[in-house]
mmCIF file of C-alpha atoms in Angstrom:
data_model
loop_
_atom_site.group_PDB
_atom_site.id
_atom_site.type_symbol
_atom_site.label_atom_id
_atom_site.label_comp_id
_atom_site.label_asym_id
_atom_site.label_seq_id
_atom_site.Cartn_x
_atom_site.Cartn_y
_atom_site.Cartn_z
ATOM 1 C CA THR N 45 13.781 52.257 -6.081
ATOM 2 C CA ALA N 46 14.490 50.376 -9.063
ATOM 3 C CA GLU N 47 16.704 47.861 -7.193
ATOM 4 C CA LEU N 48 14.052 47.337 -4.651
ATOM 5 C CA GLU N 49 11.363 46.585 -7.465
ATOM 6 C CA VAL N 50 13.719 43.995 -8.871
ATOM 7 C CA ARG N 51 14.152 42.260 -5.887
ATOM 8 C CA GLU N 52 10.481 42.134 -5.003
ATOM 9 C CA THR N 53 9.695 41.040 -8.429
ATOM 10 C CA ALA N 54 12.344 38.250 -8.494
ATOM 11 C CA ILE N 55 11.076 36.935 -5.095
ATOM 12 C CA SER N 56 7.274 37.218 -6.172
ATOM 13 C CA SER N 57 7.952 35.621 -9.566
ATOM 14 C CA MET N 58 9.962 32.818 -8.195
ATOM 15 C CA ALA N 59 7.170 31.997 -5.679
ATOM 16 C CA THR N 60 4.421 32.247 -8.218
ATOM 17 C CA ILE N 61 6.214 29.869 -10.700
ATOM 18 C CA ILE N 62 7.090 27.183 -8.013
ATOM 19 C CA ALA N 63 3.490 27.499 -6.531
ATOM 20 C CA ARG N 64 1.962 26.957 -9.913
ATOM 21 C CA LEU N 65 3.998 24.563 -11.463
ATOM 22 C CA GLY N 66 5.754 22.930 -8.509
ATOM 23 C CA PRO N 67 9.598 22.573 -7.876
ATOM 24 C CA PRO N 68 11.871 21.809 -10.572
ATOM 25 C CA PRO N 69 12.711 18.072 -11.179
ATOM 26 C CA LYS N 70 15.940 17.147 -9.381
ATOM 27 C CA LYS N 71 17.164 15.515 -12.480
ATOM 28 C CA GLN N 72 17.352 18.945 -14.302
ATOM 29 C CA GLY N 73 19.667 20.222 -11.840
ATOM 30 C CA GLY N 74 17.372 23.128 -10.635
ATOM 31 C CA PRO N 75 17.347 24.504 -7.188
ATOM 32 C CA SER N 76 15.572 22.179 -4.548
ATOM 33 C CA ILE N 77 12.675 23.346 -2.619
ATOM 34 C CA LYS N 78 15.055 23.693 0.407
ATOM 35 C CA ASP N 79 17.238 26.101 -1.606
ATOM 36 C CA ILE N 80 14.212 28.212 -2.661
ATOM 37 C CA LEU N 81 12.781 28.318 0.950
ATOM 38 C CA SER N 82 16.256 29.111 2.349
ATOM 39 C CA VAL N 83 16.303 32.320 0.061
ATOM 40 C CA ILE N 84 12.885 33.407 0.897
ATOM 41 C CA ILE N 85 13.428 32.823 4.648
ATOM 42 C CA SER N 86 16.577 34.877 4.560
ATOM 43 C CA ARG N 87 14.793 37.765 2.856
ATOM 44 C CA LEU N 88 12.194 37.727 5.683
ATOM 45 C CA LYS N 89 14.895 38.965 7.928
ATOM 46 C CA ASN N 90 15.346 42.032 5.845
ATOM 47 C CA GLU N 91 12.935 44.814 6.473
ATOM 48 C CA VAL N 92 12.907 46.000 2.878
ATOM 49 C CA THR N 93 12.020 42.621 1.336
ATOM 50 C CA ARG N 94 9.924 41.253 4.459
ATOM 51 C CA MET N 95 6.502 41.949 2.952
ATOM 52 C CA VAL N 96 6.972 40.299 -0.256
ATOM 53 C CA SER N 97 8.781 37.388 1.141
ATOM 54 C CA LEU N 98 6.015 36.822 3.676
ATOM 55 C CA SER N 99 3.549 36.999 0.649
ATOM 56 C CA ALA N 100 5.812 34.497 -1.271
ATOM 57 C CA LEU N 101 6.126 32.089 1.594
ATOM 58 C CA THR N 102 2.365 32.132 1.977
ATOM 59 C CA MET N 103 1.742 31.391 -1.602
ATOM 60 C CA LEU N 104 4.237 28.493 -1.487
ATOM 61 C CA VAL N 105 2.364 27.051 1.717
ATOM 62 C CA GLN N 106 -0.877 27.355 0.309
ATOM 63 C CA SER N 107 0.128 25.668 -3.002
ATOM 64 C CA PRO N 108 -1.096 22.033 -3.531
ATOM 65 C CA ARG N 109 1.964 21.530 -5.888
ATOM 66 C CA VAL N 110 4.494 22.274 -3.216
ATOM 67 C CA ASP N 111 4.921 20.142 0.035
ATOM 68 C CA VAL N 112 6.801 22.472 2.246
ATOM 69 C CA LEU N 113 6.180 20.757 5.594
ATOM 70 C CA PRO N 114 8.939 18.168 5.463
ATOM 71 C CA VAL N 115 11.488 20.714 4.108
ATOM 72 C CA LEU N 116 10.536 23.264 6.963
ATOM 73 C CA THR N 117 10.763 20.586 9.704
ATOM 74 C CA CYS N 118 13.536 18.125 8.445
ATOM 75 C CA ASN N 119 16.025 19.981 6.571
ATOM 76 C CA GLY N 120 17.211 22.715 8.996
ATOM 77 C CA ILE N 121 14.920 25.403 7.800
ATOM 78 C CA ILE N 122 12.672 25.779 10.742
ATOM 79 C CA LEU N 123 10.507 28.717 10.763
ATOM 80 C CA ASP N 124 9.367 28.481 14.370
ATOM 81 C CA ALA N 125 6.546 30.168 16.486
ATOM 82 C CA ALA N 126 9.097 32.555 17.897
ATOM 83 C CA THR N 127 10.414 33.749 14.508
ATOM 84 C CA ILE N 128 6.894 34.107 13.230
ATOM 85 C CA ARG N 129 5.965 35.972 16.391
ATOM 86 C CA GLY N 130 9.009 38.358 16.013
ATOM 87 C CA PHE N 131 7.726 39.359 12.575
ATOM 88 C CA MET N 132 4.310 40.016 13.860
ATOM 89 C CA LEU N 133 5.693 42.335 16.565
ATOM 90 C CA PHE N 134 7.456 44.575 14.182
ATOM 91 C CA SER N 135 6.053 48.188 14.375
ATOM 92 C CA SER N 136 5.793 48.265 10.599
ATOM 93 C CA ALA N 137 2.273 49.451 9.662
ATOM 94 C CA PRO N 138 2.221 47.040 6.474
ATOM 95 C CA LEU N 139 2.731 43.980 8.774
ATOM 96 C CA LYS N 140 -0.028 45.000 11.153
ATOM 97 C CA HIS N 141 -2.451 46.116 8.642
ATOM 98 C CA PRO N 142 -1.627 44.628 5.265
ATOM 99 C CA VAL N 143 -2.904 46.396 2.334
ATOM 100 C CA PRO N 144 -3.978 43.974 -0.604
ATOM 101 C CA ARG N 145 -2.232 44.782 -3.888
ATOM 102 C CA SER N 146 -4.567 45.557 -6.660
ATOM 103 C CA SER N 147 -4.390 42.968 -9.786
ATOM 104 C CA PRO N 148 -3.553 44.616 -13.252
ATOM 105 C CA HIS N 149 -6.525 44.530 -15.685
#
């Protein structure tokens, strides 16, 4: 649906911008990396937005501009092994066998 496409695009776009440019400076009053990760992690709990959220989280973790480890371990956003295991145990075919998205030419 259009609503789902808007949600997925918003999550993906936010992660892409943060991964490429880094988190917004604190002095500009933008959201902190903790706030951003909180939103993405909350979207992991929703089956509809799980795949795009997992992709967004992966993008942020792999980015050299974003240091997520202190945030994930020190600020109350803990994505522990049990949570990750839970996502991997879902019977959803896309989680078991992710299909790469084709990039537009």
